[in-house]
Amino acid sequence: MAGSQRVYKQRIKSTQSLKKMFRAQELIAASRIGKARDRVAMASPYSRAITRAVSAVATHSNVSHPFLVERTDTRRVAVLVVASDRGMAGAYSASVIRETERLVAQLADEGKEVELLVSGRRAVGYYTFRQRELGGQWTGHSDAPTTEVAIEIADLLLEKFRAPADEGGIAEVHVVFTQFVNMVTQRPRVIRLLPLEVVEGVAPAGESGPLPLYDFEPSPEVVLDALLPRYVRARIYACLLQAAASELAARQRAMHTATDNAEDLIRMYTRLANQARQGEITQEISEIVSGADALASAS
């Protein structure tokens, strides 16, 4: 009985320590999620505006730009995976990796060769352990991405997209990330970033009526050359911000659940420890009574 009490007390102590850690992680995520959501909201208007501008140039001009045309000289495609640097976020990274594997299998069935570029230590560790070659990796910024990292990723993808086929050029760029919907819902998403998909004859969101006429200065080619790199950087930065907000929301929810589970375990171990203590007291009383009866019989 004494041994059982000691075991339960040790378990209660270790679970209390875990509870404190879970609670601390929950509070840290809760303190950061507001700023992450604000950054998503602030970046969205620019991302929508530059997407609208690129679509306008591509739709209302007869330019055959490399970023708008399907490449036929190579079957290589790049997939950028945006996961987390740390765990304790439930199935956040696992869902991104699962969506990536589905996309890779789909592209392989189409006869395409996939090159992975990974952001986040969890995904880097996953693919490194499986000895998958990575075309680029970035870590240390998953919950607070910077514009410098987004520009670095975008410039590498643009360089690969512009490169000739015999120098490792790629025909498509896909991004797998988690879209932040609200504090409860975050969805893994796949978007094709390059070549740019333009839907002709569609008015900008929230607008209706006839489409405006455009005149581009100095020329549509020059405008596209200036806009498209900015477009790619803005979209990647927006994906990183969406993923950061999703990661923090998932971590807060997971740590809240873990804290509740730890409290349930502490209550269960406390009850079992009390039962063991009661059993020990009952046994001691029985031994005392038996001893007293034996002495009385002997006298």
Coordinates of N, CA and C in Angstrom, one line a residue, residues 16-142:
Q16 N 1.5 17.3 -12.8 CA 1.3 18.7 -12.5 C 2.4 19.6 -13.2
S17 N 3.6 19.0 -13.3 CA 4.7 19.7 -14.0 C 4.3 19.8 -15.5
L18 N 3.8 18.7 -16.1 CA 3.3 18.8 -17.5 C 2.2 19.8 -17.7
K19 N 1.3 19.8 -16.7 CA 0.1 20.7 -16.8 C 0.6 22.2 -16.8
K20 N 1.6 22.5 -16.0 CA 2.2 23.9 -16.0 C 2.8 24.2 -17.4
M21 N 3.5 23.2 -17.9 CA 4.1 23.4 -19.2 C 3.1 23.6 -20.3
F22 N 2.0 22.8 -20.3 CA 0.9 22.9 -21.3 C 0.3 24.3 -21.1
R23 N 0.0 24.7 -19.9 CA -0.7 26.0 -19.7 C 0.2 27.1 -20.1
A24 N 1.5 27.0 -19.9 CA 2.4 28.1 -20.4 C 2.4 28.2 -21.9
Q25 N 2.4 27.1 -22.6 CA 2.4 27.1 -24.0 C 1.1 27.6 -24.6
E26 N 0.0 27.3 -23.9 CA -1.3 27.8 -24.3 C -1.3 29.4 -24.1
L27 N -0.8 29.9 -23.0 CA -0.8 31.3 -22.8 C 0.1 32.0 -23.8
I28 N 1.3 31.4 -24.1 CA 2.2 32.0 -25.1 C 1.5 32.1 -26.5
A29 N 0.8 31.0 -26.9 CA 0.1 31.0 -28.2 C -1.0 32.0 -28.2
A30 N -1.7 32.1 -27.1 CA -2.8 33.1 -27.0 C -2.4 34.5 -27.1
S31 N -1.2 34.8 -26.5 CA -0.6 36.1 -26.5 C -0.2 36.5 -27.9
R32 N 0.2 35.5 -28.7 CA 0.7 35.8 -30.1 C -0.3 35.8 -31.2
I33 N -1.4 35.1 -30.9 CA -2.3 34.8 -32.0 C -3.0 36.1 -32.5
G34 N -3.2 37.1 -31.6 CA -3.8 38.3 -32.0 C -3.0 39.1 -33.0
K35 N -1.7 39.2 -32.7 CA -0.7 39.9 -33.6 C -0.7 39.1 -35.0
A36 N -0.7 37.8 -34.9 CA -0.6 37.0 -36.2 C -1.9 37.3 -37.0
R37 N -3.0 37.3 -36.4 CA -4.3 37.6 -37.1 C -4.2 39.0 -37.7
D38 N -3.7 40.0 -37.0 CA -3.6 41.3 -37.5 C -2.7 41.4 -38.7
R39 N -1.6 40.6 -38.7 CA -0.7 40.6 -39.8 C -1.3 40.0 -41.0
V40 N -2.1 39.0 -40.8 CA -2.9 38.4 -42.0 C -3.8 39.4 -42.5
A41 N -4.5 40.1 -41.7 CA -5.5 41.1 -42.1 C -4.8 42.3 -42.9
M42 N -3.7 42.7 -42.4 CA -3.0 43.8 -43.0 C -2.4 43.4 -44.3
A43 N -1.9 42.2 -44.5 CA -1.3 41.7 -45.7 C -2.3 41.4 -46.8
S44 N -3.5 41.1 -46.4 CA -4.5 40.6 -47.4 C -4.8 41.7 -48.5
P45 N -5.1 42.9 -48.1 CA -5.4 43.9 -49.2 C -4.3 44.1 -50.2
Y46 N -3.1 44.1 -49.8 CA -2.0 44.2 -50.8 C -1.9 43.0 -51.7
S47 N -2.1 41.8 -51.1 CA -2.0 40.6 -51.9 C -3.2 40.6 -52.9
R48 N -4.4 41.0 -52.5 CA -5.5 41.0 -53.4 C -5.3 42.1 -54.5
A49 N -4.8 43.2 -54.1 CA -4.6 44.3 -55.1 C -3.6 43.9 -56.2
I50 N -2.4 43.3 -55.7 CA -1.4 43.0 -56.7 C -1.9 41.8 -57.6
T51 N -2.7 40.9 -57.0 CA -3.2 39.8 -57.8 C -4.2 40.4 -58.9
R52 N -5.0 41.4 -58.5 CA -5.9 42.0 -59.4 C -5.2 42.7 -60.5
A53 N -4.1 43.4 -60.1 CA -3.3 44.1 -61.1 C -2.7 43.2 -62.1
V54 N -2.1 42.1 -61.7 CA -1.5 41.1 -62.6 C -2.5 40.5 -63.5
S55 N -3.7 40.2 -62.9 CA -4.8 39.6 -63.7 C -5.3 40.6 -64.8
A56 N -5.3 41.9 -64.4 CA -5.8 42.9 -65.4 C -4.8 43.0 -66.6
V57 N -3.5 43.0 -66.3 CA -2.5 43.1 -67.3 C -2.6 41.8 -68.2
A58 N -2.7 40.7 -67.6 CA -2.7 39.4 -68.4 C -3.9 39.3 -69.2
T59 N -5.1 39.8 -68.6 CA -6.3 39.6 -69.3 C -6.5 40.6 -70.5
H60 N -6.1 41.8 -70.3 CA -6.4 42.9 -71.2 C -5.1 43.2 -72.1
S61 N -4.3 42.2 -72.3 CA -3.1 42.4 -73.2 C -2.9 41.1 -73.9
N62 N -2.2 41.1 -75.0 CA -1.9 39.9 -75.8 C -0.4 39.5 -75.5
V63 N 0.1 39.7 -74.3 CA 1.4 39.4 -74.0 C 1.6 37.9 -73.7
S64 N 2.6 37.3 -74.3 CA 2.9 35.9 -74.0 C 4.1 35.9 -73.1
H65 N 3.9 36.1 -71.8 CA 4.9 36.2 -70.8 C 5.3 34.8 -70.3
P66 N 6.6 34.5 -70.0 CA 7.0 33.2 -69.5 C 6.2 32.8 -68.2
F67 N 5.8 33.7 -67.4 CA 5.1 33.4 -66.1 C 3.6 33.0 -66.4
L68 N 3.2 33.3 -67.6 CA 1.7 33.0 -67.9 C 1.6 31.8 -68.8
V69 N 2.6 31.3 -69.3 CA 2.6 30.2 -70.4 C 3.1 28.9 -69.8
E70 N 2.4 27.8 -70.1 CA 2.8 26.5 -69.6 C 4.1 26.1 -70.3
R71 N 5.1 25.6 -69.5 CA 6.3 25.2 -70.1 C 6.2 23.7 -70.5
T72 N 6.7 23.4 -71.7 CA 6.7 22.1 -72.2 C 8.1 21.4 -72.4
D73 N 9.1 22.2 -72.0 CA 10.5 21.7 -72.2 C 10.9 20.9 -70.9
T74 N 10.2 20.9 -69.9 CA 10.6 20.1 -68.7 C 9.3 19.6 -67.9
R75 N 9.5 18.5 -67.2 CA 8.4 18.0 -66.4 C 8.7 18.2 -64.9
R76 N 9.7 18.9 -64.6 CA 10.0 19.2 -63.2 C 9.0 20.2 -62.6
V77 N 8.5 20.0 -61.4 CA 7.7 21.0 -60.7 C 8.2 21.1 -59.3
A78 N 8.0 22.3 -58.7 CA 8.4 22.6 -57.3 C 7.2 22.6 -56.4
V79 N 7.3 22.1 -55.2 CA 6.3 22.1 -54.2 C 6.9 22.7 -53.0
L80 N 6.3 23.9 -52.6 CA 6.8 24.5 -51.3 C 5.8 24.1 -50.2
V81 N 6.4 23.5 -49.2 CA 5.7 23.0 -48.0 C 5.9 23.9 -46.8
V82 N 4.8 24.4 -46.3 CA 4.9 25.3 -45.1 C 4.3 24.6 -43.9
A83 N 5.2 24.2 -43.0 CA 4.8 23.5 -41.8 C 5.4 24.3 -40.6
S84 N 5.5 23.7 -39.4 CA 5.9 24.4 -38.2 C 7.3 24.0 -37.8
D85 N 7.9 24.9 -36.9 CA 9.2 24.6 -36.4 C 9.1 23.7 -35.1
R86 N 8.0 23.9 -34.4 CA 7.8 23.2 -33.1 C 6.6 22.3 -33.1
G87 N 6.5 21.4 -32.2 CA 5.4 20.5 -32.1 C 4.3 21.2 -31.2
M88 N 3.6 20.3 -30.4 CA 2.6 20.8 -29.5 C 1.5 21.6 -30.2
A89 N 1.2 21.2 -31.4 CA 0.2 21.9 -32.1 C -0.8 21.0 -32.7
G90 N -1.0 19.8 -32.1 CA -2.0 18.8 -32.6 C -1.5 18.2 -33.9
A91 N -2.4 18.1 -34.8 CA -2.2 17.5 -36.1 C -1.8 18.6 -37.2
Y92 N -1.4 19.8 -36.7 CA -1.1 20.9 -37.7 C -0.1 20.4 -38.8
S93 N 1.1 20.1 -38.4 CA 2.1 19.7 -39.3 C 1.8 18.4 -40.1
A94 N 1.2 17.5 -39.3 CA 0.8 16.2 -40.0 C -0.2 16.4 -41.1
S95 N -1.1 17.3 -40.9 CA -2.1 17.5 -42.0 C -1.5 18.2 -43.2
V96 N -0.5 19.1 -43.0 CA 0.2 19.7 -44.1 C 1.0 18.6 -44.9
I97 N 1.7 17.8 -44.1 CA 2.5 16.7 -44.8 C 1.6 15.7 -45.5
R98 N 0.5 15.4 -44.9 CA -0.4 14.5 -45.6 C -1.0 15.1 -46.9
E99 N -1.3 16.4 -46.9 CA -1.7 17.0 -48.1 C -0.6 17.1 -49.1
T100 N 0.6 17.3 -48.7 CA 1.7 17.3 -49.6 C 1.9 16.0 -50.2
E101 N 1.9 14.9 -49.5 CA 2.1 13.6 -50.0 C 1.0 13.2 -51.0
R102 N -0.2 13.7 -50.8 CA -1.3 13.5 -51.8 C -1.0 14.3 -53.1
L103 N -0.5 15.5 -52.9 CA -0.2 16.3 -54.1 C 1.0 15.6 -54.9
V104 N 2.0 15.2 -54.2 CA 3.2 14.6 -54.8 C 2.7 13.3 -55.6
A105 N 1.9 12.5 -55.0 CA 1.4 11.3 -55.6 C 0.6 11.7 -56.9
Q106 N -0.2 12.7 -56.8 CA -1.0 13.2 -58.0 C -0.1 13.6 -59.1
L107 N 0.9 14.4 -58.8 CA 1.8 14.9 -59.8 C 2.7 13.8 -60.4
A108 N 3.0 12.8 -59.5 CA 3.8 11.7 -60.1 C 2.9 10.9 -61.0
D109 N 1.7 10.7 -60.7 CA 0.8 10.0 -61.7 C 0.6 10.7 -63.0
E110 N 0.8 12.1 -63.0 CA 0.8 12.8 -64.2 C 2.1 12.8 -65.0
G111 N 3.1 12.1 -64.4 CA 4.4 12.0 -65.1 C 5.3 13.1 -64.8
K112 N 5.1 13.8 -63.7 CA 5.9 15.0 -63.3 C 6.9 14.6 -62.2
E113 N 8.1 15.2 -62.3 CA 9.1 15.0 -61.3 C 9.1 16.2 -60.3
V114 N 8.9 15.8 -59.0 CA 8.7 16.8 -57.9 C 9.9 17.1 -57.2
E115 N 10.2 18.4 -57.0 CA 11.2 18.9 -56.2 C 10.6 19.6 -55.0
L116 N 11.0 19.2 -53.8 CA 10.4 19.7 -52.5 C 11.2 20.8 -52.0
L117 N 10.6 21.9 -51.6 CA 11.2 23.0 -50.8 C 10.4 23.1 -49.5
V118 N 11.0 23.2 -48.4 CA 10.3 23.0 -47.1 C 10.6 24.1 -46.2
S119 N 9.6 24.6 -45.5 CA 9.7 25.6 -44.5 C 9.2 25.0 -43.2
G120 N 10.0 25.0 -42.1 CA 9.5 24.4 -40.9 C 10.3 23.2 -40.5
R121 N 10.8 23.1 -39.3 CA 11.7 22.0 -38.8 C 10.9 20.7 -38.8
R122 N 9.6 20.7 -38.5 CA 8.9 19.4 -38.5 C 8.9 18.7 -39.8
A123 N 8.6 19.5 -40.9 CA 8.6 18.9 -42.2 C 10.0 18.6 -42.7
V124 N 11.0 19.4 -42.4 CA 12.4 19.1 -42.7 C 12.8 17.8 -42.1
G125 N 12.5 17.6 -40.8 CA 12.8 16.4 -40.1 C 12.1 15.2 -40.8
Y126 N 10.9 15.4 -41.1 CA 10.1 14.3 -41.7 C 10.7 13.8 -43.0
Y127 N 11.1 14.7 -43.9 CA 11.6 14.4 -45.2 C 13.1 14.0 -45.1
T128 N 13.8 14.6 -44.2 CA 15.2 14.2 -44.0 C 15.3 12.7 -43.5
F129 N 14.4 12.4 -42.5 CA 14.4 11.0 -42.0 C 14.1 10.0 -43.1
R130 N 13.3 10.4 -44.0 CA 13.0 9.5 -45.1 C 13.9 9.6 -46.3
Q131 N 15.0 10.4 -46.1 CA 16.1 10.5 -47.1 C 15.5 11.1 -48.4
R132 N 14.6 12.1 -48.3 CA 14.1 12.8 -49.5 C 14.9 14.0 -49.7
E133 N 15.4 14.2 -50.9 CA 16.2 15.3 -51.3 C 15.3 16.6 -51.3
L134 N 15.9 17.7 -50.7 CA 15.2 18.9 -50.6 C 15.9 20.0 -51.4
G135 N 15.1 20.7 -52.2 CA 15.7 21.8 -53.0 C 15.9 23.1 -52.3
G136 N 15.4 23.2 -51.0 CA 15.6 24.3 -50.2 C 14.9 24.1 -48.9
Q137 N 15.4 24.7 -47.8 CA 14.8 24.5 -46.5 C 15.0 25.8 -45.7
W138 N 14.0 26.2 -44.9 CA 14.0 27.4 -44.1 C 13.4 27.0 -42.7
T139 N 14.0 27.4 -41.7 CA 13.6 27.1 -40.3 C 13.7 28.3 -39.4
G140 N 13.0 28.3 -38.3 CA 13.2 29.3 -37.2 C 12.2 30.5 -37.3
H141 N 11.2 30.4 -38.2 CA 10.4 31.6 -38.4 C 8.9 31.2 -38.5
S142 N 8.5 30.0 -38.3 CA 7.2 29.5 -38.7 C 6.1 30.3 -38.0

